[in-house]
Every structure is written in structure tokens, then in C-alpha cells.
Amino acid sequence: MYRSSRGPRRTPAAKLTRQNAALTLPRIMALPMPQKTYPYLTLAVLTALNILNYIDRNMLLGVQPLVQKEFKITDAQTGLLTSAFFFCYMFAAPVVGWMGDRWPRKNIVLIGIAVWSGFTLLTWLVRDYHQLLLRHTIVGIGEASYATIAPALVADLFPFERRGRMLSIFYLGLPLGSALGILLGGPLGERFGWRVPFMLAGIPGFLLALTFWFLPEPARGQTDTVITPSLERGTVQGLFRNGAFITACLGMAMYTFAVGGMQVWIPTFLHRVRGMSVSRAAITFGLIAAINGIVATILGGWIGDRMLKRHDGAYYRFSGLSMYVAVPLMIAAVYATGPLMLPAIFFAVFALLICTSPSNAAVVNSVDAGIRSTAIAVNTFVIHALGDSFSPWLIGKISDHSSLQTAFWGAFVAAGLSGWFFLYGAKFAPRLRPVAAGTAALS
């Protein structure tokens, strides 16, 4: 059950160092919370912040044609806006993760929210391409401060056999926030100018940050129970010998390459190649992503948890198989025309998003609580360095020299590689067991 901020107790599965055990938020910073309500309220606030995180990040995708028209930039320059964000994001993540395993995590999260929300508001002052590039880059620092630490907080709130489902709620932010960013950005940008959606998206961040400020920080490792403890799981150096962690990272990297590239360019593809208006393209793809974001992400977390009762490598196997199913659907989405086009896009997005929660749960469970923020930070660096930090730019570059349809083949290949890494990684999955009586867990 939830423990107050007076300090974490040691569990048989997660023996934290005295230094880490002392890192708890002073009581003056948090209000006392009911034991049964606290985890779910905290999860709700973290999920709302994650949705807003992805709204801010993806608002640009719905207004890309308008930005290109005003600043007269190429596809490669447009893709560089997203790539620059992720370069900054991935280099900030390891620093933030290291800090998150050593100091109170809530303070770091609050600073990150202030940075990303503040610079989202400042988009109103952007007057040329280079100013927009700078703004989008700095937002990456703020979002890295949140995205690196928040999953570790969720892991400390719920035991491993429920993490797939709970992380599926948290990771609704990825598809649902991305969809809302595109849905709001396109129509609002076309009617009021592309800067207005960014201003509207920046304000809620400060309000949610204030709510989060009053919630206590959970004790590190309070719900962990693993029966394969090792140096690979418990030390930063061991990450590079941890097969479960490495294969999950590589699988997620290729997944991120595919999803990031498709997400950035599908709205523009529908506008340019299929002849839809900016608003219709944004609304169409946004609705597809939003529906699948809720259904596929929740369903994937539920299936992953069910499979985990029988197979330790369930998160890996499920993710790998879903990526193999996604590849032919992605190809159909780009090449199908007429009445088959939108169903193909819909099911391709479904197959991609259904592995969101299991793949992230695989990373969280592959390491001990004492280094979890650092591990998530390393994972964040790897998946963006090999994934969506350059896939939008690369697809844009190929598009400039051939066609957008041809450029999407990079995403198809990446999705296939992702499936292989996940299936191979199942053999390295840690052995897990239900939480024993008397062990700290949430009721």
C-alpha cells in the first residue's frame, strides 16, 4: 500500500541504498492522502500531464502546411523541426534520469512542466523559421524532464502484475495527446493562424503542475518483487550487459522510428497526395489516432498482463507479433486508394499502438527501482537517437528527391526490425512472481 513521504521501507526485492532511501519529499510540500485513493489520483494527474505533453509536442504536425507556406521551407527543413526537438530531448534525458535517481523526482518534474509550457506559450512571438526551430528545441528539455521520470513514479505506485494496465493508462498520452494536438492544431490553425493553438495548449500545463505539487512522491521500489536480482538489473554499468533491457531498447527504437516518421508525415501525405484540405487531413488522422489511442493502448496493456501470468517474456512476444502485423498494414495505408485507404490507415495505427504499454512495461521491469529513472533515461536516449530524432528529417529528405510514398519505406523496414528485436528479447525477460504476503504493495 501507499507509504507517506517519511521515507521508503526496504523490501526483499528492492534493497535501496541509504542515499536513495533518504530522498523523499519533505512533508510540507505534500498533503496527506488516503491510501487507496492516492495511487489512482496520482496516476490520473500524471496521465493528464502526459496527454498535454504530447499535445504540445504534436501541435506542429497539424499545422505543418501552414508553417511551410508562411516561412517557405522545404520538407527537409520541416522535418528538422521535429528532429531538433528529439535531439535536444534525448540528450537532456540521461542528465535528468541521473538526477531523478538521486534527488526528489517531483521537483524535477515541476521544473520540466514549467519549461515546456512556458515556451509553448512563447510561440506567439515566433516570426521566422529559426525562431521556431529554437522554440521547438527548448521544449524538448522540458518534456524530457517529465517523460524520463514519470514512468518510474507509476512503477512505484503499482506492482508488476498490474503495471501493463496502469502504464497503458499513463501512455494514453502518446496516441491521445498526439491525436488531440493534430486535431486542435489543424482546424484552429487554419481559422485563427497557426500560432494560436500553441498558446491555448500552454496554459493547462501550469494548472496541472499546481495540482501535482500537492501530491506526495511515492517511495522508490515499494512495489517491486523480482526473483532474478543481479548486477545487470541493479547497476548503471550492468545496463549494457542486460539483455532484457538492450533488446527492449532496440525494439522500441525501431518502433519509434516507424511511428515517429508516419505520424509526422501522414497528415501532410493526406493533404498533398490524397488531396484533402489541411483541416480535413488533420481531423481524419487525428480521429483515427485518438480512437486507436484509447482502444489499442488499453487493450495492449490488458493483454500483456494476462499473458504475463503464463510467460515471463509476454511483453516482448506480444510487442514483436504486433509489429509484424503492422508492416503489411502500413504498406497498404500508403498505397491503397479509394474506400480501402482509411481502413488501412486505421488498422495500421491500431497494430502499432497496441504494443505501446507492453513495450514500455518491458523496459520498466528489466531493471531494479534504484536505477529505474536512469534506465528510462538511457532508453529515451537510444529510442530517439535511433528513432524519431531523425526519421522525420530522413523521410522529408527522401521525399524532396523522390516522393513521399517512397520515403515511407524507411518506416516499413524499421517496423519489421522492431518485431525481430522484441521476439528475440523474450528469452532475456526477467523472472517475476506475485507479490508475497507482507511485501509492500497496493491493495
Coordinates of C-alpha atoms in Angstrom, one line a residue:
M1 CA 0.0 0.0 0.0
Y2 CA 1.0 3.6 -0.3
R3 CA 3.6 4.9 2.1
S4 CA 3.8 8.6 3.1
S5 CA 6.8 10.8 2.3
R6 CA 8.5 10.0 5.6
G7 CA 10.8 7.6 3.8
P8 CA 10.7 4.3 1.9
R9 CA 11.0 0.9 3.7
R10 CA 13.3 -1.7 2.3
T11 CA 11.7 -4.7 0.6
P12 CA 13.3 -8.1 0.0
A13 CA 13.1 -7.4 -3.7
A14 CA 14.4 -3.9 -3.8
K15 CA 17.1 -3.1 -1.3
L16 CA 17.9 0.5 -2.0
T17 CA 21.0 2.3 -0.8
R18 CA 20.7 4.6 2.2
Q19 CA 21.3 7.6 0.0
N20 CA 18.4 6.7 -2.3
A21 CA 16.1 5.7 0.6
A22 CA 16.6 9.2 2.1
L23 CA 15.5 11.0 -1.0
T24 CA 11.9 11.8 -0.2
L25 CA 9.9 15.0 -0.5
P26 CA 9.5 17.0 2.8
R27 CA 6.1 16.7 4.2
I28 CA 5.5 20.4 3.9
M29 CA 5.4 20.0 0.1
A30 CA 2.5 17.5 0.0
L31 CA -0.9 16.9 1.5
P32 CA -1.8 13.6 3.4
M33 CA -3.7 11.3 1.0
P34 CA -6.0 8.3 1.6
Q35 CA -4.1 5.1 0.9
K36 CA -6.5 3.7 -1.6
T37 CA -7.2 7.0 -3.4
Y38 CA -3.6 8.2 -3.7
P39 CA -2.2 5.9 -6.3
Y40 CA -5.1 6.4 -8.7
L41 CA -5.3 10.2 -8.2
T42 CA -1.5 10.5 -8.8
L43 CA -1.9 8.3 -11.9
A44 CA -4.7 10.5 -13.2
V45 CA -2.7 13.7 -12.8
L46 CA 0.4 12.1 -14.4
T47 CA -1.7 10.8 -17.3
A48 CA -3.3 14.3 -17.8
L49 CA 0.1 15.8 -17.9
N50 CA 1.3 13.2 -20.3
I51 CA -1.6 13.9 -22.7
L52 CA -0.8 17.6 -22.5
N53 CA 2.9 16.7 -23.1
Y54 CA 2.1 15.1 -26.4
I55 CA -0.5 17.8 -27.4
D56 CA 2.2 20.4 -27.1
R57 CA 4.7 18.2 -28.9
N58 CA 2.5 17.3 -31.8
M59 CA 0.6 20.6 -32.3
L60 CA 3.0 21.4 -35.1
L61 CA 2.0 18.3 -37.2
G62 CA -1.5 19.6 -37.7
V63 CA -0.2 23.0 -39.0
Q64 CA 2.9 22.0 -40.9
P65 CA 1.5 23.0 -44.3
L66 CA 0.6 26.4 -42.9
V67 CA 4.1 26.8 -41.4
Q68 CA 5.7 25.8 -44.7
K69 CA 3.6 28.3 -46.6
E70 CA 4.5 31.2 -44.3
F71 CA 8.2 30.5 -44.0
K72 CA 8.7 29.0 -47.5
I73 CA 10.7 26.0 -46.3
T74 CA 11.3 22.6 -47.7
D75 CA 10.2 19.2 -46.5
A76 CA 13.7 18.5 -45.0
Q77 CA 13.6 21.8 -43.1
T78 CA 10.1 21.0 -41.8
G79 CA 11.2 17.6 -40.7
L80 CA 14.2 19.2 -39.0
L81 CA 11.8 21.0 -36.6
T82 CA 10.7 17.6 -35.1
S83 CA 14.2 16.1 -35.3
A84 CA 15.7 19.1 -33.5
F85 CA 13.1 18.6 -30.7
F86 CA 14.1 15.0 -30.3
F87 CA 17.9 15.6 -30.4
C88 CA 17.5 18.1 -27.5
Y89 CA 15.1 15.7 -25.8
M90 CA 17.3 12.7 -26.0
F91 CA 20.5 14.5 -24.8
A92 CA 18.6 16.0 -21.9
A93 CA 17.1 12.7 -20.8
P94 CA 20.3 11.0 -19.4
V95 CA 21.1 14.0 -17.3
V96 CA 17.5 14.2 -16.0
G97 CA 17.4 10.4 -15.3
W98 CA 20.7 10.6 -13.3
M99 CA 19.2 13.4 -11.2
G100 CA 15.9 11.5 -10.8
D101 CA 17.7 8.6 -9.1
R102 CA 19.4 10.9 -6.6
W103 CA 17.1 13.8 -5.8
P104 CA 13.4 14.3 -5.2
R105 CA 11.7 13.5 -8.5
K106 CA 8.7 15.7 -8.1
N107 CA 10.8 18.9 -8.1
I108 CA 12.4 17.9 -11.4
V109 CA 9.1 17.1 -13.0
L110 CA 7.6 20.5 -11.9
I111 CA 10.6 22.4 -13.4
G112 CA 10.2 20.5 -16.7
I113 CA 6.5 21.3 -16.9
A114 CA 7.2 25.0 -16.4
V115 CA 9.8 25.0 -19.2
W116 CA 7.7 23.2 -21.8
S117 CA 4.5 25.1 -21.1
G118 CA 6.3 28.4 -21.0
F119 CA 8.0 28.0 -24.3
T120 CA 4.8 26.7 -25.8
L121 CA 3.1 30.0 -24.9
L122 CA 6.1 31.9 -26.3
T123 CA 5.3 30.5 -29.8
W124 CA 3.2 33.6 -30.2
L125 CA 6.5 35.6 -30.6
V126 CA 7.9 33.4 -33.3
R127 CA 8.5 35.4 -36.5
D128 CA 10.8 33.3 -38.6
Y129 CA 11.8 29.7 -39.2
H130 CA 15.0 29.8 -37.0
Q131 CA 13.0 31.2 -34.0
L132 CA 10.5 28.4 -34.4
L133 CA 13.4 25.9 -34.5
L134 CA 14.8 27.3 -31.3
R135 CA 11.5 27.2 -29.6
H136 CA 10.8 23.6 -30.6
T137 CA 14.3 22.6 -29.4
I138 CA 14.0 24.1 -25.9
V139 CA 10.6 22.5 -25.4
G140 CA 12.4 19.2 -25.7
I141 CA 14.4 19.9 -22.5
G142 CA 11.2 20.4 -20.5
E143 CA 9.4 17.4 -21.9
A144 CA 12.5 15.2 -21.2
S145 CA 12.3 16.2 -17.5
Y146 CA 8.8 14.8 -17.3
A147 CA 8.9 11.8 -19.7
T148 CA 12.0 10.4 -18.1
I149 CA 10.8 10.4 -14.5
A150 CA 7.0 9.9 -14.7
P151 CA 7.0 6.2 -15.7
A152 CA 9.3 5.4 -12.7
L153 CA 6.7 7.1 -10.5
V154 CA 3.9 4.9 -12.0
A155 CA 6.0 1.8 -11.4
D156 CA 6.4 2.7 -7.8
L157 CA 2.6 3.1 -7.4
F158 CA 1.6 -0.4 -8.7
P159 CA 3.0 -4.0 -8.5
F160 CA 4.5 -5.6 -11.6
E161 CA 1.4 -7.8 -12.4
R162 CA -0.7 -4.6 -12.8
R163 CA 1.9 -2.4 -14.4
G164 CA 0.9 -3.2 -18.0
R165 CA -2.6 -2.0 -17.4
M166 CA -1.6 1.1 -15.3
L167 CA 1.1 2.1 -17.8
S168 CA -1.4 1.7 -20.6
I169 CA -3.5 4.4 -18.9
F170 CA -0.4 6.6 -18.5
Y171 CA 0.7 6.0 -22.1
L172 CA -2.7 7.1 -23.4
G173 CA -0.8 10.4 -23.5
L174 CA 1.2 9.2 -26.6
P175 CA -1.6 8.5 -29.0
L176 CA -4.4 10.5 -27.5
G177 CA -2.3 13.6 -26.9
S178 CA -0.7 13.3 -30.3
A179 CA -4.2 13.0 -31.9
L180 CA -5.6 15.9 -30.0
G181 CA -2.6 18.0 -30.9
I182 CA -3.2 17.3 -34.6
L183 CA -7.0 17.7 -34.3
L184 CA -6.7 21.0 -32.5
G185 CA -3.8 22.3 -34.5
G186 CA -5.2 21.9 -38.0
P187 CA -8.7 23.5 -37.7
L188 CA -7.6 26.2 -35.2
G189 CA -4.5 27.0 -37.2
E190 CA -6.4 27.2 -40.5
R191 CA -9.0 29.6 -38.9
F192 CA -7.0 31.7 -36.5
G193 CA -3.4 31.3 -37.6
W194 CA -1.0 28.5 -36.7
R195 CA 0.4 30.2 -33.6
V196 CA -3.0 30.3 -31.7
P197 CA -3.2 26.5 -31.0
F198 CA 0.2 26.7 -29.3
M199 CA -0.9 29.5 -27.0
L200 CA -4.0 27.6 -25.9
A201 CA -2.0 24.4 -25.2
G202 CA 0.5 26.1 -23.0
I203 CA -1.9 27.3 -20.2
P204 CA -3.2 24.0 -18.8
G205 CA 0.3 22.8 -18.0
F206 CA 0.7 25.4 -15.2
L207 CA -2.7 24.4 -13.7
L208 CA -1.9 20.7 -13.7
A209 CA 1.6 21.4 -12.3
L210 CA -0.1 23.1 -9.3
T211 CA -2.2 20.0 -8.7
F212 CA 0.8 17.7 -8.9
W213 CA 2.7 20.0 -6.4
F214 CA 0.3 18.9 -3.6
L215 CA 0.7 15.1 -4.2
P216 CA 3.3 13.2 -2.2
E217 CA 6.1 11.4 -4.0
P218 CA 5.9 7.5 -3.8
A219 CA 8.8 5.6 -2.1
R220 CA 11.2 4.1 -4.6
G221 CA 10.8 0.4 -5.1
Q222 CA 7.9 -0.1 -2.8
T223 CA 6.1 -2.5 -5.2
D224 CA 9.0 -4.4 -6.7
T225 CA 9.3 -8.1 -6.4
V226 CA 11.7 -9.9 -8.8
I227 CA 13.3 -13.3 -8.3
T228 CA 16.3 -12.8 -10.7
P229 CA 18.2 -10.0 -8.9
S230 CA 21.6 -9.3 -10.4
L231 CA 24.2 -6.7 -11.1
E232 CA 22.8 -6.3 -14.6
R233 CA 19.5 -5.3 -13.1
G234 CA 20.7 -3.1 -10.3
T235 CA 23.6 -1.1 -11.6
V236 CA 24.0 1.5 -14.4
Q237 CA 27.1 -0.3 -15.7
G238 CA 25.0 -3.5 -15.8
L239 CA 22.5 -1.9 -18.2
F240 CA 24.9 -2.6 -21.1
R241 CA 25.0 -6.4 -20.2
N242 CA 21.3 -6.6 -19.5
G243 CA 19.8 -8.5 -22.5
A244 CA 16.2 -7.8 -21.4
F245 CA 16.9 -4.0 -21.3
I246 CA 19.0 -3.9 -24.5
T247 CA 16.6 -5.8 -26.7
A248 CA 13.6 -3.8 -25.4
C249 CA 15.5 -0.5 -26.1
L250 CA 16.4 -1.6 -29.7
G251 CA 12.9 -2.9 -30.3
M252 CA 11.4 0.4 -29.1
A253 CA 13.9 2.4 -31.1
M254 CA 12.8 0.8 -34.4
Y255 CA 9.2 1.2 -33.3
T256 CA 9.8 4.9 -32.5
F257 CA 11.4 5.4 -35.9
A258 CA 8.4 3.9 -37.7
V259 CA 5.7 5.6 -35.5
G260 CA 7.5 9.0 -35.5
G261 CA 8.0 9.1 -39.2
M262 CA 4.5 8.1 -40.1
Q263 CA 2.9 10.4 -37.5
V264 CA 4.8 13.4 -38.7
W265 CA 4.1 12.9 -42.4
I266 CA 0.7 11.2 -42.7
P267 CA -1.3 14.4 -42.3
T268 CA 0.8 16.1 -44.9
F269 CA 0.5 12.9 -47.1
L270 CA -3.3 13.1 -46.9
H271 CA -3.2 16.8 -47.9
R272 CA -0.6 16.7 -50.6
V273 CA -1.0 13.2 -52.2
R274 CA -4.7 12.4 -51.5
G275 CA -6.0 16.0 -51.9
M276 CA -7.6 16.6 -48.5
S277 CA -7.7 20.1 -47.0
V278 CA -5.4 20.9 -44.1
S279 CA -8.3 20.7 -41.7
R280 CA -9.8 17.5 -43.1
A281 CA -6.4 15.8 -43.1
A282 CA -5.7 16.8 -39.5
I283 CA -9.2 15.8 -38.3
T284 CA -9.2 12.4 -40.2
F285 CA -5.8 11.3 -39.0
G286 CA -6.4 12.8 -35.5
L287 CA -9.6 10.9 -35.0
I288 CA -8.0 7.6 -36.2
A289 CA -5.1 8.1 -33.8
A290 CA -7.5 9.2 -30.9
I291 CA -9.8 6.2 -31.2
N292 CA -6.9 3.7 -31.6
G293 CA -5.0 5.6 -28.9
I294 CA -7.7 4.7 -26.3
V295 CA -8.7 1.2 -27.5
A296 CA -5.4 -0.2 -28.7
T297 CA -3.3 1.2 -25.8
I298 CA -5.7 0.0 -23.1
L299 CA -6.2 -3.4 -24.8
G300 CA -2.5 -3.9 -25.3
G301 CA -1.8 -3.3 -21.6
W302 CA -4.6 -5.7 -20.6
I303 CA -3.5 -8.5 -23.0
G304 CA 0.1 -8.1 -21.9
D305 CA -0.7 -8.5 -18.2
R306 CA -2.9 -11.5 -19.0
M307 CA -0.1 -13.2 -21.0
L308 CA 2.4 -12.3 -18.3
K309 CA 0.7 -14.7 -15.9
R310 CA 1.9 -17.6 -18.1
H311 CA 5.0 -16.3 -19.8
D312 CA 7.8 -14.1 -18.4
G313 CA 8.6 -12.9 -21.9
A314 CA 5.0 -12.0 -22.7
Y315 CA 5.5 -8.2 -23.1
Y316 CA 8.3 -8.9 -25.6
R317 CA 6.4 -11.6 -27.6
F318 CA 3.2 -9.5 -27.8
S319 CA 5.1 -6.4 -28.9
G320 CA 7.0 -8.3 -31.6
L321 CA 4.0 -10.0 -33.1
S322 CA 2.0 -6.8 -33.2
M323 CA 4.9 -5.1 -35.1
Y324 CA 4.9 -7.9 -37.7
V325 CA 1.2 -7.5 -38.2
A326 CA 1.7 -3.7 -38.6
V327 CA 4.1 -3.9 -41.5
P328 CA 1.7 -5.0 -44.3
L329 CA -1.0 -2.7 -42.9
M330 CA 1.4 0.3 -43.1
I331 CA 2.2 -0.5 -46.7
A332 CA -1.5 -0.7 -47.5
A333 CA -2.1 2.6 -45.7
V334 CA 0.3 4.4 -48.0
Y335 CA -0.6 2.7 -51.3
A336 CA -4.3 1.9 -51.0
T337 CA -6.7 4.3 -52.6
G338 CA -10.5 4.8 -52.6
P339 CA -12.6 3.2 -49.9
L340 CA -9.7 0.9 -48.7
M341 CA -7.3 3.8 -47.8
L342 CA -8.8 5.0 -44.5
P343 CA -9.5 1.4 -43.1
A344 CA -5.9 0.5 -44.0
I345 CA -4.6 3.6 -42.1
F346 CA -6.9 2.8 -39.1
F347 CA -5.8 -0.8 -38.7
A348 CA -2.1 0.1 -39.3
V349 CA -2.3 2.6 -36.4
F350 CA -4.1 0.1 -34.3
A351 CA -1.4 -2.6 -34.8
L352 CA 1.4 0.0 -34.0
L353 CA -0.2 1.4 -30.9
I354 CA -1.3 -1.9 -29.3
C355 CA 2.3 -2.6 -28.2
T356 CA 2.8 0.8 -26.6
S357 CA 2.2 -0.4 -23.0
P358 CA 3.8 -3.8 -23.1
S359 CA 7.0 -2.5 -24.7
N360 CA 7.3 0.2 -22.1
A361 CA 6.5 -2.2 -19.3
A362 CA 9.2 -4.5 -20.5
V363 CA 11.8 -1.6 -20.1
V364 CA 10.4 -0.7 -16.6
N365 CA 10.5 -4.4 -15.4
S366 CA 14.0 -5.1 -16.8
V367 CA 15.8 -3.1 -14.1
D368 CA 15.6 -2.5 -10.3
A369 CA 14.0 0.5 -8.8
G370 CA 17.2 2.1 -7.6
I371 CA 18.3 2.8 -11.2
R372 CA 14.9 3.0 -12.9
S373 CA 14.9 6.7 -13.8
T374 CA 18.4 6.3 -15.2
A375 CA 17.4 3.3 -17.2
I376 CA 14.4 5.1 -18.6
A377 CA 16.6 8.0 -19.5
V378 CA 19.1 5.7 -21.3
N379 CA 16.1 4.1 -23.1
T380 CA 14.8 7.5 -24.0
F381 CA 18.2 8.5 -25.5
V382 CA 18.5 5.3 -27.5
I383 CA 15.0 5.2 -28.9
H384 CA 15.2 8.8 -30.1
A385 CA 18.8 8.7 -31.3
L386 CA 18.0 5.6 -33.4
G387 CA 14.3 6.5 -34.0
D388 CA 12.3 9.7 -34.4
S389 CA 15.1 12.2 -33.8
F390 CA 16.0 11.8 -37.5
S391 CA 13.2 9.8 -39.1
P392 CA 11.0 12.9 -39.8
W393 CA 14.0 14.6 -41.4
L394 CA 15.1 11.5 -43.3
I395 CA 11.6 10.9 -44.7
G396 CA 11.4 14.6 -45.7
K397 CA 14.8 14.4 -47.4
I398 CA 13.9 11.3 -49.4
S399 CA 10.6 12.9 -50.3
D400 CA 12.4 16.0 -51.6
H401 CA 14.3 13.8 -54.0
S402 CA 11.6 11.2 -54.9
S403 CA 8.2 11.1 -53.4
L404 CA 6.5 10.9 -50.0
Q405 CA 5.2 7.4 -50.7
T406 CA 8.7 6.1 -51.5
A407 CA 10.1 7.8 -48.3
F408 CA 7.7 5.8 -46.1
W409 CA 9.6 2.6 -46.9
G410 CA 12.2 3.5 -44.2
A411 CA 9.4 3.3 -41.6
F412 CA 8.2 -0.1 -43.0
V413 CA 11.7 -1.6 -42.7
A414 CA 12.1 -0.2 -39.2
A415 CA 8.8 -1.7 -38.0
G416 CA 10.0 -5.2 -39.2
L417 CA 13.3 -4.8 -37.3
S418 CA 11.4 -3.8 -34.2
G419 CA 9.4 -7.0 -34.3
W420 CA 12.6 -9.1 -34.6
F421 CA 14.3 -7.4 -31.6
F422 CA 11.2 -7.9 -29.4
L423 CA 10.8 -11.6 -30.2
Y424 CA 14.5 -12.2 -29.7
G425 CA 14.4 -10.3 -26.4
A426 CA 11.8 -12.6 -24.9
K427 CA 14.5 -15.1 -23.9
F428 CA 16.1 -12.4 -21.7
A429 CA 13.0 -11.4 -19.8
P430 CA 13.4 -11.3 -16.0
R431 CA 11.6 -14.0 -14.0
L432 CA 8.8 -12.4 -12.0
R433 CA 6.5 -13.7 -9.2
P434 CA 3.4 -12.3 -7.5
V435 CA 3.9 -10.0 -4.5
A436 CA 4.3 -12.1 -1.3
A437 CA 2.2 -11.6 1.8
G438 CA 3.7 -8.7 3.9
T439 CA 5.5 -7.3 0.9
A440 CA 4.7 -3.6 0.1
A441 CA 2.0 -3.5 -2.5
L442 CA -1.1 -1.6 -3.3
S443 CA -4.4 -3.1 -2.4

